Amino acid sequence: MISPQSILITGCSSGIGQALALELKKRGHTVFATARQVQDLASLTAMGLIAVELDVTSQQSIDKAREQIQAQTNRLDMLINNAGYGQFGAVLDTDSNALRRQFETNVIAPVALSRAFLPLLRASSSACIANVGSISGIATTPFAGVYCASKAALHALSDAMRMELEPLGVRVVTVQPGGIASKFGDNAEHEIQFPQGSPYASIGKFIQGRAKMSQVGATPAEAFAKTVVNHLLDRSANPICRTGKQSTRLPMLKLLLPTKIWDFKMRKLFGLDQL
């Protein structure tokens, strides 16, 4: 029987974050659910979750959230760094500002949050930080290079954090989802970089398709949440949790296929052979 825990989850307005928040609340834990617009959490607060307004790219917002949570609890048992989004388009079609925004949200923010909440985590006897990466951080595809790079960077930081924080009593788990049903594809469409004069203009439909690809036959968020929560609450579990559609197959193919074969298949899949 696991004692009730105090848990903070970022990016809970929909999708993975919302599903994780609901699953943990269902199991009797105190859940601090965050979003940039607190009104987006109305359905969660109606179910007894605690809403926290948080822009993960703002240190001022992070500090304010920490003060709010610290006023309500003397410890934090788990921090789930879930907030993130996907920037899509060819790497050289992506301007520097869009590149910075992707890394600010997907890479810098999880580190900033972990740093801010480390004192509260160290006050727990079962502290855990879970960083939500992606199999895209392992198996890079065309037209998602910026997003893939951000998740690969998060994986590397998580590896280092896992080794550095273990002596401080904080377990670090890297969650690497495959395709999970959410608004990810819809949101990603709004983040496509496709400037006028792009050399990829004739295959634009493939860029659109890459933004939505993870939602084709995706694993329901509720099923994903059950698996991940089971993993995070088991202190003996592997430090990497990989689940969801293609979460095993794609990394395995990337590992086993020669680079030239992988590249050939990716170029064909994403229409680059038509240029």
C-alpha positions as a printed NumPy array, in Angstrom:
array([[  0.   ,   0.   ,   0.   ],
       [  1.53 ,   3.312,  -1.12 ],
       [  1.041,   6.248,   1.235],
       [ -0.62 ,   9.333,  -0.279],
       [  1.941,  11.473,  -2.072],
       [  2.193,  15.136,  -2.941],
       [  2.714,  15.45 ,  -6.717],
       [  3.261,  18.373,  -9.089],
       [  2.551,  17.903, -12.815],
       [  3.2  ,  20.536, -15.477],
       [  1.101,  20.941, -18.611],
       [ -2.229,  19.569, -17.351],
       [ -4.737,  21.442, -19.515],
       [ -5.139,  18.415, -21.827],
       [ -3.584,  15.199, -23.117],
       [ -0.876,  13.338, -21.231],
       [ -0.638,  15.792, -18.33 ],
       [ -4.362,  15.763, -17.682],
       [ -4.536,  11.956, -17.889],
       [ -1.633,  11.564, -15.438],
       [ -3.216,  14.055, -13.031],
       [ -6.555,  12.234, -13.058],
       [ -4.967,   8.794, -12.639],
       [ -2.871,   9.917,  -9.662],
       [ -5.84 ,  11.665,  -8.043],
       [ -7.911,   8.506,  -8.53 ],
       [ -5.285,   6.622,  -6.532],
       [ -5.608,   8.994,  -3.59 ],
       [ -2.655,  11.316,  -4.098],
       [ -2.607,  15.102,  -3.698],
       [ -2.075,  16.515,  -7.177],
       [ -0.948,  20.044,  -8.021],
       [ -1.963,  20.449, -11.656],
       [ -0.486,  23.332, -13.623],
       [ -1.234,  25.263, -16.801],
       [ -0.435,  28.713, -18.143],
       [ -4.122,  29.653, -17.897],
       [ -5.582,  28.457, -14.615],
       [ -9.112,  28.504, -16.075],
       [ -8.049,  25.626, -18.341],
       [ -7.909,  23.472, -15.201],
       [-11.55 ,  24.007, -14.166],
       [-12.543,  20.405, -14.913],
       [ -9.676,  19.144, -12.738],
       [-10.333,  21.424,  -9.785],
       [-13.956,  20.237,  -9.837],
       [-12.578,  16.763,  -9.139],
       [-10.467,  17.886,  -6.192],
       [ -7.114,  18.569,  -7.836],
       [ -5.268,  21.755,  -6.871],
       [ -4.801,  24.216,  -9.732],
       [ -1.548,  26.151, -10.033],
       [ -0.952,  28.829, -12.65 ],
       [  2.457,  28.225, -14.188],
       [  4.344,  29.366, -17.255],
       [  7.296,  26.963, -17.268],
       [  9.411,  29.373, -19.329],
       [  9.159,  32.146, -16.715],
       [ 11.372,  32.009, -13.619],
       [  9.056,  34.464, -11.895],
       [  6.094,  32.154, -12.536],
       [  8.091,  29.141, -11.308],
       [  9.013,  30.961,  -8.088],
       [  5.395,  31.971,  -7.513],
       [  4.199,  28.396,  -8.028],
       [  6.824,  27.095,  -5.609],
       [  5.684,  29.588,  -2.966],
       [  2.048,  28.514,  -3.445],
       [  2.886,  24.828,  -3.099],
       [  5.285,  25.359,  -0.205],
       [  2.527,  27.172,   1.668],
       [  0.346,  24.051,   1.393],
       [  2.844,  21.243,   1.979],
       [  6.206,  20.738,   3.643],
       [  7.434,  18.327,   0.996],
       [  7.018,  17.271,  -2.614],
       [  7.188,  13.563,  -3.386],
       [  7.096,  13.753,  -7.161],
       [  7.661,  16.326,  -9.898],
       [  6.474,  15.342, -13.377],
       [  7.958,  17.636, -16.027],
       [  5.396,  17.068, -18.756],
       [  4.768,  20.502, -20.306],
       [  6.049,  20.709, -23.866],
       [  5.145,  21.031, -27.519],
       [  6.43 ,  20.027, -30.95 ],
       [  8.095,  22.399, -33.42 ],
       [  7.854,  20.977, -36.936],
       [  9.321,  21.81 , -40.323],
       [ 12.721,  21.408, -41.956],
       [ 15.611,  22.363, -39.664],
       [ 16.877,  25.16 , -41.937],
       [ 13.341,  26.487, -42.45 ],
       [ 13.111,  27.035, -38.679],
       [ 14.15 ,  30.509, -37.571],
       [ 16.342,  31.027, -34.523],
       [ 13.521,  32.385, -32.36 ],
       [ 11.407,  29.275, -32.949],
       [ 14.428,  27.097, -32.185],
       [ 15.022,  28.952, -28.906],
       [ 11.342,  28.704, -27.899],
       [ 11.398,  24.938, -28.435],
       [ 14.422,  24.492, -26.207],
       [ 13.174,  26.978, -23.601],
       [ 10.024,  24.882, -23.095],
       [ 11.222,  21.319, -23.672],
       [ 14.749,  21.48 , -22.237],
       [ 15.473,  24.506, -20.069],
       [ 12.116,  24.535, -18.24 ],
       [ 12.368,  20.99 , -16.776],
       [ 15.803,  21.811, -15.385],
       [ 14.601,  25.125, -13.941],
       [ 11.619,  23.438, -12.273],
       [ 13.754,  20.619, -10.879],
       [ 16.177,  23.167,  -9.449],
       [ 13.391,  25.229,  -7.892],
       [ 11.655,  22.266,  -6.243],
       [ 14.748,  20.307,  -5.182],
       [ 14.551,  21.465,  -1.523],
       [ 10.937,  20.267,  -1.246],
       [ 11.816,  17.015,  -2.989],
       [ 14.71 ,  16.358,  -0.629],
       [ 12.289,  16.653,   2.283],
       [ 10.55 ,  13.516,   0.971],
       [ 11.709,   9.982,   1.716],
       [ 10.522,   8.795,  -1.713],
       [ 11.325,  11.724,  -4.025],
       [ 11.05 ,  11.301,  -7.783],
       [ 11.512,  13.568, -10.79 ],
       [  9.95 ,  12.288, -14.012],
       [ 10.974,  14.001, -17.233],
       [  8.645,  13.306, -20.154],
       [ 10.781,  12.864, -23.233],
       [  9.768,  11.02 , -26.407],
       [ 10.866,   8.216, -28.687],
       [ 11.417,  11.094, -31.136],
       [ 14.47 ,  11.861, -29.033],
       [ 15.857,   8.47 , -30.066],
       [ 14.581,   8.03 , -33.627],
       [ 15.   ,  11.329, -35.487],
       [ 12.818,  11.911, -38.549],
       [ 12.776,  14.579, -41.239],
       [ 10.643,  17.671, -40.572],
       [ 10.809,  17.145, -36.81 ],
       [ 14.509,  17.718, -36.239],
       [ 14.084,  20.615, -33.81 ],
       [ 11.547,  18.721, -31.695],
       [ 13.623,  15.517, -31.825],
       [ 16.728,  17.448, -30.771],
       [ 14.923,  18.979, -27.785],
       [ 13.819,  15.564, -26.55 ],
       [ 17.262,  14.038, -27.14 ],
       [ 18.731,  16.867, -25.053],
       [ 16.178,  16.236, -22.304],
       [ 17.083,  12.532, -22.304],
       [ 20.777,  13.376, -21.879],
       [ 20.062,  15.84 , -19.074],
       [ 17.852,  13.248, -17.38 ],
       [ 20.665,  10.698, -17.545],
       [ 23.02 ,  13.117, -15.83 ],
       [ 20.413,  14.178, -13.273],
       [ 19.704,  10.54 , -12.452],
       [ 23.329,   9.954, -11.501],
       [ 23.777,  13.29 ,  -9.742],
       [ 20.577,  13.232,  -7.696],
       [ 20.612,   9.594,  -6.566],
       [ 23.043,  10.362,  -3.702],
       [ 20.669,  13.158,  -2.622],
       [ 17.767,  10.72 ,  -2.343],
       [ 15.959,  11.779,  -5.508],
       [ 15.096,   9.162,  -8.143],
       [ 14.958,  10.378, -11.762],
       [ 12.837,   8.588, -14.365],
       [ 12.773,   9.369, -18.08 ],
       [  9.38 ,   8.71 , -19.669],
       [  9.653,   8.079, -23.415],
       [  6.158,   7.929, -24.929],
       [  5.318,   6.694, -28.37 ],
       [  2.139,   7.933, -30.065],
       [ -0.364,   8.971, -27.383],
       [ -3.828,  10.326, -28.23 ],
       [ -3.886,  14.042, -27.411],
       [ -4.095,  17.493, -29.005],
       [ -0.386,  17.232, -29.823],
       [ -0.96 ,  16.956, -33.572],
       [ -3.425,  19.846, -33.698],
       [ -1.098,  22.052, -31.671],
       [  1.896,  20.996, -33.754],
       [  0.185,  22.138, -36.96 ],
       [  0.215,  25.684, -35.585],
       [  3.962,  25.418, -34.914],
       [  5.064,  24.39 , -38.42 ],
       [  7.829,  26.554, -39.886],
       [  7.262,  26.729, -43.646],
       [  8.607,  30.045, -44.977],
       [  7.938,  31.441, -48.416],
       [ 10.488,  30.143, -50.887],
       [ 11.172,  26.95 , -48.932],
       [ 12.951,  24.331, -51.069],
       [ 10.429,  21.852, -49.651],
       [  7.357,  23.664, -51.032],
       [  6.484,  20.836, -53.416],
       [  6.249,  18.294, -50.576],
       [  4.514,  20.472, -48.02 ],
       [  1.854,  17.832, -47.404],
       [  4.529,  15.572, -45.909],
       [  5.456,  18.238, -43.375],
       [  1.791,  18.541, -42.396],
       [  1.638,  14.764, -42.161],
       [  4.665,  14.593, -39.86 ],
       [  3.033,  16.997, -37.422],
       [  0.013,  14.691, -37.114],
       [  1.796,  11.344, -37.47 ],
       [  1.909,  10.528, -33.747],
       [ -1.889,  10.618, -33.574],
       [ -2.491,   7.875, -36.155],
       [ -3.58 ,   4.793, -34.203],
       [ -2.332,   6.435, -31.013],
       [ -2.542,   4.787, -27.595],
       [ -5.363,   6.29 , -25.465],
       [ -4.001,   8.759, -22.905],
       [ -5.827,   6.957, -20.09 ],
       [ -4.084,   3.639, -20.861],
       [ -0.752,   5.428, -21.103],
       [ -1.34 ,   7.134, -17.747],
       [ -2.07 ,   3.85 , -15.954],
       [  1.178,   2.297, -17.203],
       [  3.287,   5.348, -16.371],
       [  1.783,   5.837, -12.913],
       [  2.41 ,   2.165, -12.064],
       [  6.005,   2.658, -13.149],
       [  6.579,   5.921, -11.264],
       [  5.142,   4.598,  -8.011],
       [  7.37 ,   1.498,  -8.136],
       [ 10.729,   2.567,  -6.733],
       [ 12.373,  -0.602,  -8.058],
       [ 11.267,   0.068, -11.659],
       [ 13.665,   0.777, -14.515],
       [ 14.767,   4.438, -14.757],
       [ 13.395,   4.564, -18.305],
       [  9.674,   4.076, -18.936],
       [  8.835,   3.516, -22.595],
       [  5.2  ,   2.979, -23.57 ],
       [  2.661,   3.833, -26.272],
       [  2.408,   3.131, -29.989],
       [  5.781,   2.425, -31.665],
       [  7.622,   3.094, -28.396],
       [  9.513,  -0.195, -28.69 ],
       [  9.609,  -0.794, -32.447],
       [ 11.024,   2.556, -33.608],
       [ 13.962,   2.711, -31.175],
       [ 14.75 ,  -0.919, -32.021],
       [ 14.773,  -0.178, -35.763],
       [ 16.985,   2.854, -35.19 ],
       [ 19.404,   0.686, -33.223],
       [ 19.519,  -2.231, -35.661],
       [ 19.324,  -0.606, -39.101],
       [ 22.492,   0.759, -40.715],
       [ 22.349,   4.56 , -40.858],
       [ 22.18 ,   4.616, -44.663],
       [ 19.175,   2.272, -44.65 ],
       [ 17.399,   4.286, -41.946],
       [ 17.996,   7.52 , -43.877],
       [ 16.752,   5.954, -47.112],
       [ 13.54 ,   4.757, -45.479],
       [ 12.936,   8.12 , -43.796],
       [ 13.528,  10.077, -47.029],
       [ 11.012,   7.874, -48.823],
       [  8.453,   7.994, -46.002],
       [  8.532,  11.789, -45.906],
       [  8.576,  12.469, -49.639],
       [ 12.169,  13.633, -49.852],
       [ 12.733,  11.194, -52.714],
       [ 10.291,  13.305, -54.747],
       [ 12.467,  16.41 , -54.74 ]])
